[in-house]
Coordinates of C-alpha atoms in Angstrom, one line a residue:
M171 CA -169.5 -114.0 -50.0
K172 CA -172.0 -113.6 -47.2
T173 CA -175.2 -115.7 -47.5
S174 CA -177.5 -112.7 -47.6
T175 CA -175.7 -111.2 -50.6
K176 CA -175.9 -114.3 -52.8
P177 CA -178.6 -114.4 -55.4
I178 CA -181.1 -117.3 -55.0
L179 CA -181.2 -120.0 -57.7
V180 CA -184.1 -122.5 -57.9
I181 CA -183.6 -125.6 -60.2
K182 CA -186.4 -128.1 -60.8
F183 CA -185.8 -131.6 -62.0
G184 CA -188.8 -133.6 -63.1
T185 CA -189.3 -137.3 -62.9
A186 CA -188.6 -137.8 -66.6
S187 CA -185.3 -136.0 -66.2
I188 CA -183.9 -138.2 -63.5
T189 CA -185.4 -141.7 -64.1
R190 CA -185.1 -144.3 -66.8
E191 CA -188.1 -145.5 -68.9
N192 CA -188.6 -148.3 -66.4
G193 CA -189.1 -145.8 -63.6
E194 CA -185.8 -146.6 -61.8
L195 CA -183.5 -143.7 -60.8
N196 CA -180.9 -142.8 -63.4
E197 CA -177.9 -142.5 -61.2
N198 CA -175.8 -141.1 -64.1
V199 CA -178.1 -138.1 -64.3
I200 CA -178.0 -137.6 -60.5
A201 CA -174.2 -137.7 -60.6
E202 CA -174.3 -135.1 -63.4
I203 CA -176.6 -132.9 -61.4
A204 CA -174.2 -133.0 -58.5
Q205 CA -171.3 -132.1 -60.7
Q206 CA -173.0 -129.3 -62.5
V207 CA -174.6 -127.8 -59.3
S208 CA -171.2 -127.9 -57.5
A209 CA -169.7 -125.8 -60.3
V210 CA -172.1 -122.9 -59.4
H211 CA -172.6 -123.6 -55.7
N212 CA -170.3 -120.8 -54.5
Q213 CA -172.2 -118.2 -56.6
Y214 CA -175.8 -118.8 -55.4
N215 CA -178.0 -119.9 -52.6
I216 CA -179.5 -122.9 -54.3
V217 CA -182.7 -124.8 -53.9
L218 CA -183.2 -128.0 -55.8
V219 CA -186.8 -129.1 -56.4
S220 CA -186.7 -132.8 -57.4
S221 CA -189.4 -135.2 -58.4
G222 CA -188.8 -138.9 -58.5
A223 CA -189.7 -140.3 -55.1
V224 CA -192.9 -142.0 -56.4
A225 CA -191.0 -143.4 -59.4
A226 CA -188.2 -144.6 -57.2
G227 CA -190.5 -146.4 -54.7
K228 CA -193.3 -147.9 -56.8
R229 CA -191.4 -150.9 -58.0
Y230 CA -191.3 -152.2 -54.5
L231 CA -195.1 -152.4 -54.3
K232 CA -196.8 -155.5 -55.5
G233 CA -199.3 -154.9 -58.3
Y234 CA -198.8 -151.2 -58.4
S235 CA -201.6 -149.5 -60.4
G236 CA -201.1 -145.8 -59.5
S237 CA -204.0 -145.3 -57.0
I238 CA -203.7 -142.4 -54.5
S239 CA -202.9 -144.7 -51.6
E240 CA -200.3 -146.5 -53.7
R241 CA -198.6 -143.2 -54.8
K242 CA -198.4 -142.2 -51.1
A243 CA -196.8 -145.5 -50.2
A244 CA -194.4 -145.3 -53.1
A245 CA -193.4 -141.8 -52.0
A246 CA -192.8 -143.1 -48.5
I247 CA -190.4 -145.7 -49.9
G248 CA -188.9 -143.6 -52.6
N249 CA -188.1 -140.4 -50.6
P250 CA -185.2 -141.9 -48.6
I251 CA -183.9 -143.7 -51.7
L252 CA -183.9 -140.4 -53.7
L253 CA -182.2 -138.5 -50.9
N254 CA -179.6 -141.2 -50.3
R255 CA -178.5 -141.0 -53.9
Y256 CA -178.3 -137.2 -53.9
T257 CA -176.4 -137.4 -50.6
H258 CA -174.0 -139.9 -52.1
Y259 CA -173.2 -137.9 -55.3
F260 CA -173.0 -134.5 -53.7
S261 CA -170.6 -135.8 -51.0
A262 CA -168.0 -136.1 -53.6
Y263 CA -167.9 -132.3 -53.8
G264 CA -168.1 -131.7 -50.0
I265 CA -171.7 -130.4 -50.3
P266 CA -174.2 -131.5 -47.7
I267 CA -177.9 -131.7 -48.7
A268 CA -181.1 -131.5 -46.7
Q269 CA -184.6 -132.8 -47.3
S270 CA -187.5 -130.3 -47.5
L271 CA -191.0 -132.0 -47.8
C272 CA -193.5 -129.2 -48.6
E273 CA -197.2 -128.9 -48.4
R274 CA -199.5 -126.2 -49.6
R275 CA -200.1 -125.0 -46.0
H276 CA -196.5 -124.0 -45.9
F277 CA -197.3 -121.4 -48.5
S278 CA -200.8 -120.4 -47.7
S279 CA -199.9 -119.4 -44.2
R280 CA -197.6 -116.3 -44.2
N281 CA -196.2 -117.3 -40.8
Q282 CA -195.4 -120.8 -41.9
F283 CA -193.9 -119.5 -45.2
L284 CA -191.6 -117.2 -43.3
Q285 CA -190.5 -120.1 -41.0
L286 CA -189.7 -122.2 -44.1
K287 CA -187.7 -119.3 -45.6
K288 CA -185.7 -118.9 -42.3
T289 CA -184.9 -122.6 -42.3
Y290 CA -183.5 -122.4 -45.8
E291 CA -181.5 -119.4 -44.8
E292 CA -179.9 -121.4 -41.9
L293 CA -179.1 -124.2 -44.4
W294 CA -177.5 -121.8 -46.9
A295 CA -175.4 -120.2 -44.1
S296 CA -173.7 -123.5 -43.7
G297 CA -173.3 -124.3 -47.4
I298 CA -176.1 -126.9 -47.4
I299 CA -178.5 -127.3 -50.4
P300 CA -182.1 -128.0 -49.6
I301 CA -183.8 -130.5 -51.9
A302 CA -187.6 -129.8 -51.9
N303 CA -190.4 -132.1 -53.0
E304 CA -194.1 -132.3 -52.2
N305 CA -194.9 -134.3 -49.1
D306 CA -197.0 -136.9 -51.1
V307 CA -197.3 -139.2 -48.1
V308 CA -199.7 -136.8 -46.3
S309 CA -200.9 -134.2 -48.9
D310 CA -204.6 -134.2 -49.4
L311 CA -205.7 -134.5 -53.0
E312 CA -207.5 -131.2 -52.9
L313 CA -204.5 -129.4 -51.5
K314 CA -201.8 -130.9 -53.7
F315 CA -199.5 -128.8 -55.8
S316 CA -200.5 -129.3 -59.5
D317 CA -196.9 -130.6 -59.9
N318 CA -193.4 -129.7 -58.9
D319 CA -193.3 -126.9 -61.5
E320 CA -195.7 -125.1 -59.2
L321 CA -193.7 -125.9 -56.1
A322 CA -190.5 -124.6 -57.7
T323 CA -192.3 -121.4 -58.8
L324 CA -193.8 -120.7 -55.4
I325 CA -190.3 -121.1 -53.8
A326 CA -188.7 -118.9 -56.4
V327 CA -191.3 -116.1 -56.2
G328 CA -191.7 -116.3 -52.5
F329 CA -188.0 -116.2 -51.7
G330 CA -187.2 -113.6 -54.4
A331 CA -185.0 -115.8 -56.6
S332 CA -183.1 -114.2 -59.4
Q333 CA -183.5 -117.2 -61.6
L334 CA -185.6 -120.3 -61.9
L335 CA -184.4 -123.2 -64.1
F336 CA -186.6 -126.0 -65.4
S337 CA -184.8 -129.1 -66.6
T338 CA -186.5 -131.0 -69.4
S339 CA -185.8 -134.0 -71.5
V340 CA -186.0 -132.0 -74.7
G341 CA -183.6 -129.2 -73.8
G342 CA -186.0 -126.2 -74.1
V343 CA -189.1 -125.0 -75.7
L344 CA -189.4 -126.3 -79.3
D345 CA -190.8 -124.5 -82.3
K346 CA -193.0 -126.1 -84.9
E347 CA -189.9 -127.4 -86.7
G348 CA -188.6 -129.1 -83.5
K349 CA -185.8 -126.5 -82.9
I350 CA -185.2 -124.9 -79.5
V351 CA -186.5 -121.4 -79.2
P352 CA -183.5 -119.4 -77.7
E353 CA -185.5 -116.6 -76.1
I354 CA -189.1 -115.7 -75.3
P355 CA -189.6 -112.0 -74.4
V356 CA -193.1 -112.4 -73.0
I357 CA -195.2 -115.5 -72.1
D358 CA -198.3 -114.7 -74.1
E359 CA -200.8 -116.8 -76.0
S360 CA -198.4 -117.3 -78.9
A361 CA -195.7 -118.6 -76.5
L362 CA -198.1 -120.9 -74.8
G363 CA -199.1 -122.2 -78.2
L364 CA -195.6 -123.6 -78.6
A365 CA -196.2 -126.1 -75.8
D366 CA -196.6 -129.8 -76.6
T367 CA -199.6 -131.0 -74.8
K368 CA -198.1 -134.5 -74.3
K369 CA -197.0 -135.5 -70.9
S370 CA -194.4 -138.0 -69.8
S371 CA -195.8 -141.3 -68.6
L372 CA -193.6 -140.9 -65.5
G373 CA -194.4 -137.3 -64.4
L374 CA -197.4 -135.1 -63.9
G375 CA -196.3 -132.0 -65.8
G376 CA -195.3 -131.1 -69.3
M377 CA -194.3 -128.0 -71.3
V378 CA -197.8 -126.5 -70.8
S379 CA -197.2 -126.6 -67.0
K380 CA -193.7 -125.1 -67.3
L381 CA -194.8 -122.2 -69.5
T382 CA -197.8 -121.5 -67.3
F383 CA -195.7 -121.2 -64.2
T384 CA -193.0 -119.4 -66.2
R385 CA -195.5 -116.7 -67.0
L386 CA -196.2 -116.2 -63.3
A387 CA -192.4 -116.2 -62.4
T388 CA -191.5 -113.7 -65.1
R389 CA -194.3 -111.4 -64.2
M390 CA -192.8 -111.4 -60.7
G391 CA -189.4 -110.3 -62.1
I392 CA -187.7 -113.7 -62.3
E393 CA -185.8 -114.9 -65.3
V394 CA -186.7 -118.5 -66.2
V395 CA -184.6 -120.8 -68.3
I396 CA -185.9 -124.1 -69.6
F397 CA -182.9 -126.3 -70.4
G398 CA -181.7 -129.9 -70.6
I399 CA -179.5 -131.4 -67.9
S400 CA -177.9 -133.7 -70.5
T401 CA -176.2 -130.6 -72.0
P402 CA -172.6 -130.4 -70.9
N403 CA -172.2 -127.7 -68.2
G404 CA -176.0 -127.1 -68.8
I405 CA -176.7 -125.4 -65.4
A406 CA -173.8 -122.9 -65.7
L407 CA -174.8 -122.2 -69.3
A408 CA -178.5 -121.8 -68.4
T409 CA -177.7 -119.3 -65.7
A410 CA -175.7 -117.3 -68.3
G411 CA -178.6 -117.6 -70.8
K412 CA -176.5 -119.6 -73.2
T413 CA -178.5 -122.8 -73.5
G414 CA -182.1 -123.8 -73.6
T415 CA -184.9 -121.2 -73.8
R416 CA -184.5 -118.0 -71.9
C417 CA -187.7 -116.4 -70.7
L418 CA -187.2 -112.7 -69.9
P419 CA -188.3 -111.2 -66.5
Q420 CA -190.8 -108.4 -66.6
P421 CA -190.4 -105.2 -64.6
C422 CA -191.9 -105.8 -61.1
S423 CA -191.7 -103.4 -58.1
M424 CA -194.1 -105.4 -56.0
P425 CA -193.1 -105.8 -52.3
A426 CA -192.4 -109.3 -51.0
R427 CA -195.7 -109.6 -49.2
K428 CA -197.7 -109.0 -52.4
K429 CA -195.5 -111.5 -54.3
W430 CA -196.3 -114.1 -51.6
L431 CA -200.0 -113.2 -51.9
A432 CA -199.9 -113.6 -55.7
S433 CA -198.1 -116.9 -55.8
G434 CA -198.0 -118.7 -52.5
S435 CA -201.4 -118.3 -51.0
L436 CA -204.0 -121.0 -51.1
V437 CA -206.9 -119.7 -53.2
T438 CA -210.2 -120.9 -51.8
G439 CA -212.8 -118.7 -53.7
R440 CA -213.6 -116.9 -56.8
L441 CA -215.8 -114.0 -57.9
Q442 CA -216.6 -112.2 -61.1
V443 CA -216.6 -108.4 -61.3
D444 CA -218.1 -106.0 -63.9
E445 CA -216.1 -103.8 -66.3
G446 CA -216.3 -100.8 -63.9
A447 CA -214.8 -102.7 -61.1
H448 CA -212.1 -104.1 -63.4
K449 CA -211.1 -100.6 -64.3
A450 CA -211.1 -99.5 -60.7
L451 CA -208.8 -102.4 -59.8
E452 CA -206.4 -101.4 -62.6
K453 CA -206.3 -97.9 -60.9
R454 CA -205.3 -99.7 -57.6
H455 CA -208.6 -99.0 -55.9
S456 CA -210.2 -101.4 -53.4
L457 CA -212.9 -103.8 -54.5
L458 CA -216.4 -102.8 -53.5
A459 CA -219.5 -105.0 -53.4
V460 CA -221.2 -102.9 -56.0
G461 CA -218.8 -104.1 -58.7
V462 CA -219.3 -107.8 -58.0
K463 CA -221.4 -109.6 -60.6
Q464 CA -221.5 -113.0 -59.0
V465 CA -219.8 -115.3 -56.5
L466 CA -218.4 -118.3 -58.4
E467 CA -216.8 -120.1 -55.4
K468 CA -217.5 -119.2 -51.8
F469 CA -214.8 -117.9 -49.4
E470 CA -214.6 -116.7 -45.8
C471 CA -213.2 -113.5 -44.3
G472 CA -209.4 -113.6 -44.4
E473 CA -209.2 -116.2 -47.2
V474 CA -207.7 -115.6 -50.6
F475 CA -209.9 -115.5 -53.7
E476 CA -209.5 -115.0 -57.4
I477 CA -211.1 -112.2 -59.2
V478 CA -212.2 -112.8 -62.8
N479 CA -213.5 -110.3 -65.4
E480 CA -216.7 -110.6 -67.5
Q481 CA -214.7 -112.8 -69.9
E482 CA -213.9 -115.1 -67.0
Q483 CA -210.2 -114.4 -67.2
V484 CA -208.3 -114.2 -63.9
I485 CA -207.2 -110.6 -63.4
A486 CA -206.2 -110.6 -59.7
V487 CA -206.1 -112.3 -56.4
A488 CA -207.1 -110.7 -53.1
R489 CA -207.5 -111.4 -49.4
A490 CA -211.1 -111.0 -48.3
K491 CA -212.3 -108.5 -45.7
V492 CA -215.7 -110.1 -45.6
S493 CA -217.2 -113.5 -46.4
S494 CA -218.8 -114.2 -49.7
D495 CA -222.1 -114.9 -47.9
S496 CA -222.3 -111.1 -47.0
L497 CA -222.4 -110.3 -50.8
G498 CA -225.9 -111.9 -51.2
G499 CA -229.1 -109.9 -52.0
G500 CA -229.6 -106.4 -50.6
R501 CA -225.9 -106.0 -50.0
T502 CA -224.4 -102.6 -49.1
Q503 CA -223.0 -101.2 -52.3
N504 CA -220.1 -99.5 -50.6
L505 CA -219.1 -102.7 -48.6
E506 CA -215.4 -103.2 -49.1
V507 CA -214.8 -106.7 -50.2
A508 CA -210.9 -106.4 -50.4
H509 CA -208.7 -103.5 -49.6
A510 CA -206.3 -102.2 -52.3
D511 CA -203.3 -103.2 -50.2
D512 CA -204.5 -106.8 -50.3
I513 CA -205.2 -107.1 -54.0
V514 CA -202.6 -108.2 -56.5
L515 CA -203.2 -107.7 -60.2
L516 CA -202.1 -110.5 -62.5

């Protein structure tokens, strides 16, 4: 099968999935990941998004307390440890792996994003699996991904993946009785209400994070499955929708550039629009200054900003044609703030 014809599969493993309670890497789980991924390797172009570098490195730092500088140092120590173990266990199946340390700027710049995609395509052409993680060593606090659930979602949406798998320690989304919900048609408020607000002491995310990014991915036409790596043949079963919680993709005819704008761009500003502007946006019209109620966070020309309605719900993202400063008093009512082609409804 040619590389270009294979569907793209993104699989995310969190810290809690691949480490023991003491923070050390659980090599049995990494061996299981290699075995399960090898079973589907020929069917997909695969990206693994793996946490665990900080957890793997922090035990080498004296008096580790979790400060930003200590986390960066732990990541610097843990990254080669993590990749070494993945390399070791995947080599048993003849599968080379590559490291991909990502930062937000790789997604906020369309040019850098396309370069990242081309690099992955070169790796896939040689049967190599990229393992992505945030570049914690250099990432600024303000520009960090919220967690690797977000990074996995940005890769899946930006690259046009057919499926996104989230591995969890509980095996899926649980209902109030503690049973796995087999299928969620739409990620709405009732679905989000199923999330346990507790987080692992090892990782940053939790089920709230997974369902929040699942909502974005499914809106962009990607099927998401939340499953447990401890399930025998869990990855193969998850791709077939036979284990964990399957979240159904929604119809989406959005071109690749708009998907990138909706998911991968670095949002720098925010403004609120009135009801009239909201309705105009829903009819795919441009955003005019007359419909802007207030600027909530400033932005410059060319930057990406969020659009919220009168109830302060995010309804769209857009690329600005003007700076927010030009929207102050006495503005021209017909001034085009964002063109329809640069607005993505959410």
